mmCIF file of C-alpha atoms in Angstrom:
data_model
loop_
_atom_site.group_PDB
_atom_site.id
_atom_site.type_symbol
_atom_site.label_atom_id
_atom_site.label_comp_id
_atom_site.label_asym_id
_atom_site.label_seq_id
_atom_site.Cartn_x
_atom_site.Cartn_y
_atom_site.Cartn_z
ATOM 1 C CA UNK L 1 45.160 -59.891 14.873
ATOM 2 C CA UNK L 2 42.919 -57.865 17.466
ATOM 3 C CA UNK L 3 46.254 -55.701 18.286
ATOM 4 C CA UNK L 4 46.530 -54.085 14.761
ATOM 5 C CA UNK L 5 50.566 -54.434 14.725
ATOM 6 C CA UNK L 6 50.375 -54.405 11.383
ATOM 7 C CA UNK L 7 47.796 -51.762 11.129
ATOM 8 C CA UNK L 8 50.414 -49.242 13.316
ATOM 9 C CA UNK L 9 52.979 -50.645 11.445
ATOM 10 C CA UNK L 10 55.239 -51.864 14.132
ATOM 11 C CA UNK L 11 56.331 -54.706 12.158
ATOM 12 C CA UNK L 12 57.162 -53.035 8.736
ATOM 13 C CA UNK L 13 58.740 -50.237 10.408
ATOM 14 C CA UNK L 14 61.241 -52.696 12.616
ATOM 15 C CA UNK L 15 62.152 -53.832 9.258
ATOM 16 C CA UNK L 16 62.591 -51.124 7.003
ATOM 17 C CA UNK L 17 64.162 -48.819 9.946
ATOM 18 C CA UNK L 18 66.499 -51.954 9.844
ATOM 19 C CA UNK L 19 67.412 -51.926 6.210
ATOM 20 C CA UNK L 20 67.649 -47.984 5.725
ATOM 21 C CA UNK L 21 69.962 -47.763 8.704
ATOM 22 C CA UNK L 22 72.081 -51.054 7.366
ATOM 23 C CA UNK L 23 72.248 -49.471 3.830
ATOM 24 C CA UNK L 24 71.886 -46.245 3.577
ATOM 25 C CA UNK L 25 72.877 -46.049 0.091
ATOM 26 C CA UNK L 26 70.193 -44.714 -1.995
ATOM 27 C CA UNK L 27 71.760 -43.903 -5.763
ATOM 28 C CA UNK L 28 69.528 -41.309 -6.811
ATOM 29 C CA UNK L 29 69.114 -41.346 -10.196
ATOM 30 C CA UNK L 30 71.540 -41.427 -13.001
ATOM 31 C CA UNK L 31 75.210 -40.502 -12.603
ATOM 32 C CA UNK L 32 74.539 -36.482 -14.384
ATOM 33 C CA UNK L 33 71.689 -35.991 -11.390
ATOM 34 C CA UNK L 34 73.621 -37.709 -8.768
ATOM 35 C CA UNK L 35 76.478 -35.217 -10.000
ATOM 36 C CA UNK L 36 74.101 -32.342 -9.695
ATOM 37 C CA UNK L 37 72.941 -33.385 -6.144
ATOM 38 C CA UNK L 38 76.327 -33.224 -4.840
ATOM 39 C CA UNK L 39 77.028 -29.559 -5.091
ATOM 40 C CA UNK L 40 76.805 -27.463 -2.095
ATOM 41 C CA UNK L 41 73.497 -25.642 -1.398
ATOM 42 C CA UNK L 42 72.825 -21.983 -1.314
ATOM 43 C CA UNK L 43 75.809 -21.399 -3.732
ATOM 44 C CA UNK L 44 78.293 -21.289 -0.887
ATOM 45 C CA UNK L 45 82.222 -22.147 -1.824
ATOM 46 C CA UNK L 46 82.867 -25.989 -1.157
ATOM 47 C CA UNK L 47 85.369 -26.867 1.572
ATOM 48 C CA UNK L 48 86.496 -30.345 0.192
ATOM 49 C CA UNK L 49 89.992 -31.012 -0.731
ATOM 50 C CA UNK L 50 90.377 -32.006 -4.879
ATOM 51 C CA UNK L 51 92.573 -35.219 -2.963
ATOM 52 C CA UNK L 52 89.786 -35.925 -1.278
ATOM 53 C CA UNK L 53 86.928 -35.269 -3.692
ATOM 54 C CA UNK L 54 88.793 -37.466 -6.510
ATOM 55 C CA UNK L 55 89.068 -40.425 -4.203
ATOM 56 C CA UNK L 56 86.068 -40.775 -3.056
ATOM 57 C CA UNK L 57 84.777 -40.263 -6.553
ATOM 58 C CA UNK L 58 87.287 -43.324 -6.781
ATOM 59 C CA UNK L 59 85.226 -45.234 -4.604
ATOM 60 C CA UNK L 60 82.076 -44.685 -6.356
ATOM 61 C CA UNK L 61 83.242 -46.140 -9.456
ATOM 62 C CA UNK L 62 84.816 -49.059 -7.249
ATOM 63 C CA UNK L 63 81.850 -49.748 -4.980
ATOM 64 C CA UNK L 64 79.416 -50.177 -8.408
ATOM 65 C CA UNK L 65 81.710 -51.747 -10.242
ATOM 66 C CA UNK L 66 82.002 -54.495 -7.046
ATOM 67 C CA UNK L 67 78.287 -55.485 -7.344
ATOM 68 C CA UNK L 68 78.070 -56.897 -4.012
ATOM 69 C CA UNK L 69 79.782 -57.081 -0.574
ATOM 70 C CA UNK L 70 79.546 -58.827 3.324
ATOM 71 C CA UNK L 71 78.075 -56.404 5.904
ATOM 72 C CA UNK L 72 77.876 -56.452 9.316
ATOM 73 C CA UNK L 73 76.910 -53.087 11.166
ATOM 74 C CA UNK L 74 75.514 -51.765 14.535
ATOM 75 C CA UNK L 75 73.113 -49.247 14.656
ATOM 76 C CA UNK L 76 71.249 -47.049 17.382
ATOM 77 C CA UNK L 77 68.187 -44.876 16.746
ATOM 78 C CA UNK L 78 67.655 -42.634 19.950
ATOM 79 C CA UNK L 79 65.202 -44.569 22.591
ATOM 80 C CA UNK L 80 63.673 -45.902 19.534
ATOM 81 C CA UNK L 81 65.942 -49.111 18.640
ATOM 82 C CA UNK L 82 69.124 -50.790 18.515
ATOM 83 C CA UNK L 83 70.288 -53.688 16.916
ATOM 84 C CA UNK L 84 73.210 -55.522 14.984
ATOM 85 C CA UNK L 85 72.879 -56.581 11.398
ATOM 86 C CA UNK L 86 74.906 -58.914 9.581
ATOM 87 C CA UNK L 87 74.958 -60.468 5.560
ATOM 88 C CA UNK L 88 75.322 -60.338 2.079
ATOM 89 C CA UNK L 89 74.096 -57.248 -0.133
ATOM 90 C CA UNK L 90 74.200 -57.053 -4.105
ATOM 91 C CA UNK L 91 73.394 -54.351 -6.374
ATOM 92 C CA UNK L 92 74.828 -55.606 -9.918
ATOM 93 C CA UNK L 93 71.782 -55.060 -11.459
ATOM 94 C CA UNK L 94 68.687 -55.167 -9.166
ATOM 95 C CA UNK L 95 69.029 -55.177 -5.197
ATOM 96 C CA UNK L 96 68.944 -58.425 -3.711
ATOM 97 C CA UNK L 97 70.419 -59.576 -0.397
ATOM 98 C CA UNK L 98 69.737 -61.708 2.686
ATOM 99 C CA UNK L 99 70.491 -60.240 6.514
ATOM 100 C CA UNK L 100 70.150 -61.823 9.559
ATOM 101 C CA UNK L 101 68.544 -58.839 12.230
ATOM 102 C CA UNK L 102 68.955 -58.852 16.027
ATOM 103 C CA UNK L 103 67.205 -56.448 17.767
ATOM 104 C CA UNK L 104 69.711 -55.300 20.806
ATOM 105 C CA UNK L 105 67.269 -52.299 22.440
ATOM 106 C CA UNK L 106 64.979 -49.531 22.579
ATOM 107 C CA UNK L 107 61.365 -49.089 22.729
ATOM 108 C CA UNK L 108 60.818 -51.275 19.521
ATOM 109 C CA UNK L 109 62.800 -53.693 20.261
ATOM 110 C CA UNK L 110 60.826 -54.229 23.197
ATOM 111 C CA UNK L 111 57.817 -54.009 21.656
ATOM 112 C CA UNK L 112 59.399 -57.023 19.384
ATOM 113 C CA UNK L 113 60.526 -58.858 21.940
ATOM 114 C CA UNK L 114 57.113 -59.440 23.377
ATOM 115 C CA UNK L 115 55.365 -60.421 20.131
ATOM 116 C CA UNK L 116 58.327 -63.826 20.030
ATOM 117 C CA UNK L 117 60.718 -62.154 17.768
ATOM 118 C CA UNK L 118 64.208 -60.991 19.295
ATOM 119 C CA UNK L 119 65.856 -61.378 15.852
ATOM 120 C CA UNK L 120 64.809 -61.764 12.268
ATOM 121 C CA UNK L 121 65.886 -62.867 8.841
ATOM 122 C CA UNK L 122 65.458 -60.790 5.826
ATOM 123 C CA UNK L 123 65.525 -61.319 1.976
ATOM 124 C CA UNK L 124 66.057 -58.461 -0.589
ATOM 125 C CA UNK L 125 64.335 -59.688 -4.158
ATOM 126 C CA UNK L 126 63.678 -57.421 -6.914
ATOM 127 C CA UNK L 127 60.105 -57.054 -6.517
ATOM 128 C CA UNK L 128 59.762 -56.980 -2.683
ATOM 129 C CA UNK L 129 61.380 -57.872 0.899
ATOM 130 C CA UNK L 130 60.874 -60.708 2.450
ATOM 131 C CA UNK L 131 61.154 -60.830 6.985
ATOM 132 C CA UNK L 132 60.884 -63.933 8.780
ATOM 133 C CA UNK L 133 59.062 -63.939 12.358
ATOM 134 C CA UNK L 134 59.472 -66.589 15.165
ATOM 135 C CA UNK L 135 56.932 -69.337 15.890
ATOM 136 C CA UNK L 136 54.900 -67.222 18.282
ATOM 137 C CA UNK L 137 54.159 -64.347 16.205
ATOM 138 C CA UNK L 138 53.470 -66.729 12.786
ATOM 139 C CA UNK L 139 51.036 -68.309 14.815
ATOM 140 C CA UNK L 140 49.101 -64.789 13.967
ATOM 141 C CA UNK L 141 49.445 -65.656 10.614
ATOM 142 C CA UNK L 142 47.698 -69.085 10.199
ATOM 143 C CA UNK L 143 51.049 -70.778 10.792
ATOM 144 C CA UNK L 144 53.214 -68.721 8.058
ATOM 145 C CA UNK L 145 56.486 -67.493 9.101
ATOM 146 C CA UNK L 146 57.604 -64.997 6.191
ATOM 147 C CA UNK L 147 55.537 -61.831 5.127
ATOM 148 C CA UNK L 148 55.811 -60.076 2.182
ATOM 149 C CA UNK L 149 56.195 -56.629 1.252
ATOM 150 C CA UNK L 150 56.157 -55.320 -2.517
ATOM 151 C CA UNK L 151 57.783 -52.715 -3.040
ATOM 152 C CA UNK L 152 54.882 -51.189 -5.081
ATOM 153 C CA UNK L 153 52.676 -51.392 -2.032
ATOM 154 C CA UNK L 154 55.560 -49.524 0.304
ATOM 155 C CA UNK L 155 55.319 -47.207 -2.361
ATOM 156 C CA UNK L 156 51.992 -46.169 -2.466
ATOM 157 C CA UNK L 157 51.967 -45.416 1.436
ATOM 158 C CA UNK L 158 50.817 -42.387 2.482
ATOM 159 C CA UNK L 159 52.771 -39.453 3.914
ATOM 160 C CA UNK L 160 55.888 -39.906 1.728
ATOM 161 C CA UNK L 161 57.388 -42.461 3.813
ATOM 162 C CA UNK L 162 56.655 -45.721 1.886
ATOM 163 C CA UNK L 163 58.388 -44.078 -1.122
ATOM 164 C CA UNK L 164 61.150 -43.454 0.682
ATOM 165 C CA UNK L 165 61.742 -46.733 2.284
ATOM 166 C CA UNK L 166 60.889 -48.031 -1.061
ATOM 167 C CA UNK L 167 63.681 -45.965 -2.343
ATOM 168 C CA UNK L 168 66.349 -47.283 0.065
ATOM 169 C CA UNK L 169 65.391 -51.044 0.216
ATOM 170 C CA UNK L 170 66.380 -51.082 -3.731
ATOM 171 C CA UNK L 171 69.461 -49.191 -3.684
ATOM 172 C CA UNK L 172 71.660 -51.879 -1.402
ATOM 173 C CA UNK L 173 75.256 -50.186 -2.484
ATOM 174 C CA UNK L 174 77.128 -48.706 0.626
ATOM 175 C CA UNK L 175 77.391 -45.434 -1.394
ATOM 176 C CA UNK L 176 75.159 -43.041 0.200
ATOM 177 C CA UNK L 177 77.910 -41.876 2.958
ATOM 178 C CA UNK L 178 80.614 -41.459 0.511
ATOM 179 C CA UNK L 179 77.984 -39.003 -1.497
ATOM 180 C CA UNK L 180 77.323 -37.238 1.257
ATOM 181 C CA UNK L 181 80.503 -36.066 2.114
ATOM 182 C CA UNK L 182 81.082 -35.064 -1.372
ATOM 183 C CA UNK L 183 78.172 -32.988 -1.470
ATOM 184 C CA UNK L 184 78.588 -31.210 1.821
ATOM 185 C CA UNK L 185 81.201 -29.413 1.364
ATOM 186 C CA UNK L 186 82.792 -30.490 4.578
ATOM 187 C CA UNK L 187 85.914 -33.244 3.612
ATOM 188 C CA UNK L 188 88.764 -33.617 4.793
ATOM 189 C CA UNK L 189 91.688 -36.353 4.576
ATOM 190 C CA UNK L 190 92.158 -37.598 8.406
ATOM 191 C CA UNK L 191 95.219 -40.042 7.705
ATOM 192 C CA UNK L 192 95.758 -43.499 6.922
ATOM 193 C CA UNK L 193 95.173 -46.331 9.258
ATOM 194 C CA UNK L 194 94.670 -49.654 9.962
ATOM 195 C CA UNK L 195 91.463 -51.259 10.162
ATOM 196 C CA UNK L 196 90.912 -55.342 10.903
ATOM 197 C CA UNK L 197 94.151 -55.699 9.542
ATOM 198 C CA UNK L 198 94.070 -53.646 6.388
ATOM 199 C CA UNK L 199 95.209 -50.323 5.641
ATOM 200 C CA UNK L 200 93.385 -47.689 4.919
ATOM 201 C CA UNK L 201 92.605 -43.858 4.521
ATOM 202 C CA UNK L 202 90.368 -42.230 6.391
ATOM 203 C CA UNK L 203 87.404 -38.934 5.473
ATOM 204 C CA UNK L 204 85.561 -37.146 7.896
ATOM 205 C CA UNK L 205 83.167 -34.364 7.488
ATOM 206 C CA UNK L 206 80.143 -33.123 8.895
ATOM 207 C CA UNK L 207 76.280 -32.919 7.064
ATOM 208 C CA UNK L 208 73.379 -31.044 7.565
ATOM 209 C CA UNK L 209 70.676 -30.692 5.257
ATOM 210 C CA UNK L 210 70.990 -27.170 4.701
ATOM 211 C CA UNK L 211 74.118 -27.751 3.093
ATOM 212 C CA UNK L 212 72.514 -30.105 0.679
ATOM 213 C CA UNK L 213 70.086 -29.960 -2.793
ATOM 214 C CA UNK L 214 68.309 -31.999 -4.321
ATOM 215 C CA UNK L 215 67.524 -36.140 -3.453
ATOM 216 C CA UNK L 216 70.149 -36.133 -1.272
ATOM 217 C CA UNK L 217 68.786 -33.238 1.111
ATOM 218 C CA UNK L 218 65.162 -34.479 1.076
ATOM 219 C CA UNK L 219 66.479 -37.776 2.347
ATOM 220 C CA UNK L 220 68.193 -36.808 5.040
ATOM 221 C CA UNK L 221 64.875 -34.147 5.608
ATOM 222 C CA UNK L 222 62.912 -37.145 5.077
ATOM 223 C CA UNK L 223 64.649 -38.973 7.775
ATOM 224 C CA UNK L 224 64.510 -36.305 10.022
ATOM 225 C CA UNK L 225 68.286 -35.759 10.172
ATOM 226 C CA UNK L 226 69.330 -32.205 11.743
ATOM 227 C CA UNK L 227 73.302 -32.873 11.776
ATOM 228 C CA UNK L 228 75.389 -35.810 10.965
ATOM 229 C CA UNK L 229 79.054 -36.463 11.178
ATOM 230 C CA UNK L 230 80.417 -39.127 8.785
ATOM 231 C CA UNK L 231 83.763 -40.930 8.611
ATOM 232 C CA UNK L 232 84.836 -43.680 6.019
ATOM 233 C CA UNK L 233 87.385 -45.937 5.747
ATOM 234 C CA UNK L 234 88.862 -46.291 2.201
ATOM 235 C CA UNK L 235 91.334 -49.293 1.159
ATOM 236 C CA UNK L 236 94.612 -49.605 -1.254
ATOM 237 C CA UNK L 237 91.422 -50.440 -4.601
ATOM 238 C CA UNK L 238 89.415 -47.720 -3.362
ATOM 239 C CA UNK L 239 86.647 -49.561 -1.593
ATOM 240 C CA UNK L 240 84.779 -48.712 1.782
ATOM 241 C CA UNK L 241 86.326 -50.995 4.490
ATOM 242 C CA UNK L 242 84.114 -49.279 7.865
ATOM 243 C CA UNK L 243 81.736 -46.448 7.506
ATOM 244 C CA UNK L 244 80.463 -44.732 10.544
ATOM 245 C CA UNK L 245 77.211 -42.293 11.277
ATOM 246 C CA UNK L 246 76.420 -40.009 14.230
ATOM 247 C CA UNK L 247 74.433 -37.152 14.730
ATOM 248 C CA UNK L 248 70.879 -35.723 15.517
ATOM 249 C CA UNK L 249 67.271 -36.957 14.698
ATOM 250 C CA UNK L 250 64.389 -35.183 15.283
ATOM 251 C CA UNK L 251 63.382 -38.532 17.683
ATOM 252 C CA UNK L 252 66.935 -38.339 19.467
ATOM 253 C CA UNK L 253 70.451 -39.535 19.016
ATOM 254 C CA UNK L 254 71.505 -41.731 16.302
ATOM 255 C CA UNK L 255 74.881 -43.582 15.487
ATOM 256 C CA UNK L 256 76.067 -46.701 12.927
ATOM 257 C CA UNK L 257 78.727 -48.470 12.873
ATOM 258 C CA UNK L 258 79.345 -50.782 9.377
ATOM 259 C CA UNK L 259 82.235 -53.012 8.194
ATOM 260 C CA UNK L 260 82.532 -54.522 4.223
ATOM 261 C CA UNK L 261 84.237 -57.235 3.079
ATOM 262 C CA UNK L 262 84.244 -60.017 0.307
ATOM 263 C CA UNK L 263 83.277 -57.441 -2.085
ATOM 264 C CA UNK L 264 82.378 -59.041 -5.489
ATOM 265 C CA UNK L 265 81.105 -62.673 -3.195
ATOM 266 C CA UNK L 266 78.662 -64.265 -5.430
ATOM 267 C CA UNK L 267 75.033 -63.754 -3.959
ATOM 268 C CA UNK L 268 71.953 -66.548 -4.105
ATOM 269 C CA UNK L 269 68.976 -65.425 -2.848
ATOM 270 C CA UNK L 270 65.948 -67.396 -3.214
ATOM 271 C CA UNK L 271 62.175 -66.399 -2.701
ATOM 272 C CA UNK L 272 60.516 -67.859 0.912
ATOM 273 C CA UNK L 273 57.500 -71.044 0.137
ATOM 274 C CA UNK L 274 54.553 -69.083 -0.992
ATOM 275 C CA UNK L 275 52.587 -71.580 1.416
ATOM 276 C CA UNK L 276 54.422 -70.159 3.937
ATOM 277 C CA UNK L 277 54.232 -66.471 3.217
ATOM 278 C CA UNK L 278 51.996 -63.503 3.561
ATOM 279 C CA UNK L 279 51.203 -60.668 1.797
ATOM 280 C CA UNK L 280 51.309 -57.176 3.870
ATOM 281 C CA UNK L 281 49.108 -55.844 1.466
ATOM 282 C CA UNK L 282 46.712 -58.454 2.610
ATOM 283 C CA UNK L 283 47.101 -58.341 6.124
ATOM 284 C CA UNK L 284 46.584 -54.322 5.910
ATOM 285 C CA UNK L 285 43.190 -55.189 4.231
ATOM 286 C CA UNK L 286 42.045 -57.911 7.195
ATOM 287 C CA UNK L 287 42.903 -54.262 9.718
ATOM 288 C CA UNK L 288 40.456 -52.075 7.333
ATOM 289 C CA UNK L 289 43.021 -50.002 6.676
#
């Protein structure tokens, strides 16, 4: 592996980028410090409407209490990458889930592209996340097709980033938007409509990280968010139906688009042939890194 893609990363990074965009639902902590992160920084007066604020606290309860749910999202990251994501998350208990990937642009996806791989499958397991490459580039790796990546190896990354990721890829529940908005101060009741055929209410508001303590605002400064605007789409048992992103990165543009469904579908994910799998941790030791 002369072109050290896993030494730069390129593949691990297609993949997590992936998953933190898909999910971005990191619980951080237990409910008294996620309670604590959602009050507005700088102790400035919050802006959110008690309607508001005690539904979507409705939907936290909801979206835990669900365990699991079908997702299918589109997501764009500047000139860095696009794709579409669709399949089955679970977080009744430990994280585990299985998404098919398709990368749709940008520079990465390029770079992708011309290693074989225009789309991959992933597999959430408790102890590490599993991405399957195409023929062409598991002919780099003696003929295996899946590689590995422990958590406790993402984790120990340097530069903060591997925790991070680490953080996100465990934390699978679609919660992370709805928390935002309560902790912005910035949330406000758009109306009800109808979505795929069901009805919902909508919430808008907009983030920055100034307006944020705690986990919450060193995620968002850890993902180099400057301003977001979030919207979510609530239904008649309080559970997220669509969720949309958009605002500023420090590398450009970004939006996502995600619908749920099937919440509570019964999840079976299973762990790739060890004969057919490599480690990352491994393959970062054949790069002398």
């Amino acid at each position: 592996m002369k072109d050290g893609i896993f030494r730069r990363g390129i593949l691990p990074v297609a993949v997590a980028l992936t998953l933190s965009a898909l999910t971005a639902c990191s619980h951080f902590g237990d409910g008294d410090s996620s309670r604590r992160s959602a009050e507005p920084s700088g102790g400035r007066a919050a802006h959110v409407d008690p309607r508001s604020s005690a539904a979507l606290r409705a939907v936290e309860k909801a979206t835990e209490k669900a365990g699991s749910a079908r997702v299918e999202s589109t997501t764009s990251m500047g000139g860095m990458l696009a794709l579409e994501t669709g399949g089955l998350l679970g977080w009744a208990g430990e994280s585990v889930g299985t998404l098919r990937i398709t990368y749709t642009g940008g520079q990465l996806a390029e770079t992708m592209r011309a290693l074989g791989s225009t789309s991959m499958e992933a597999r959430l397991l408790p102890d590490a996340y599993y991405a399957k490459v195409g023929d062409a580039f598991a002919r780099r790796l003696h003929g295996r097709h899946w590689i590995r990546y422990a958590y406790d190896d993402l984790a120990s990354l340097p530069g903060g980033s591997g925790a991070y990721l680490t953080d996100q890829l465990r934390n699978t529940a679609p919660l992370q938007p709805v928390r935002l908005l309560l902790a912005s101060g910035d949330v406000r009741r758009v109306g009800e409509e109808s979505v795929r055929g069901r009805r919902t209410t909508h919430y808008s508001g907009t983030v920055t990280p100034a307006s944020l303590t705690g986990a919450l605002r060193e995620q968002l400064e850890q993902a180099g968010v400057t301003e977001e605007t979030v919207d979510v789409w609530v239904d008649d048992h309080d559970l997220l139906v669509k969720k949309t992103e958009r605002g500023e990165l420090s590398s450009g543009r970004m939006s996502s688009t995600a619908y749920y469904r099937d919440y509570g579908t019964k999840i079976s994910t299973t762990k790739p042939p060890t004969a057919d799998t490599a480690d990352f941790k491994d393959l970062m030791k054949t790069q002398g890194s």
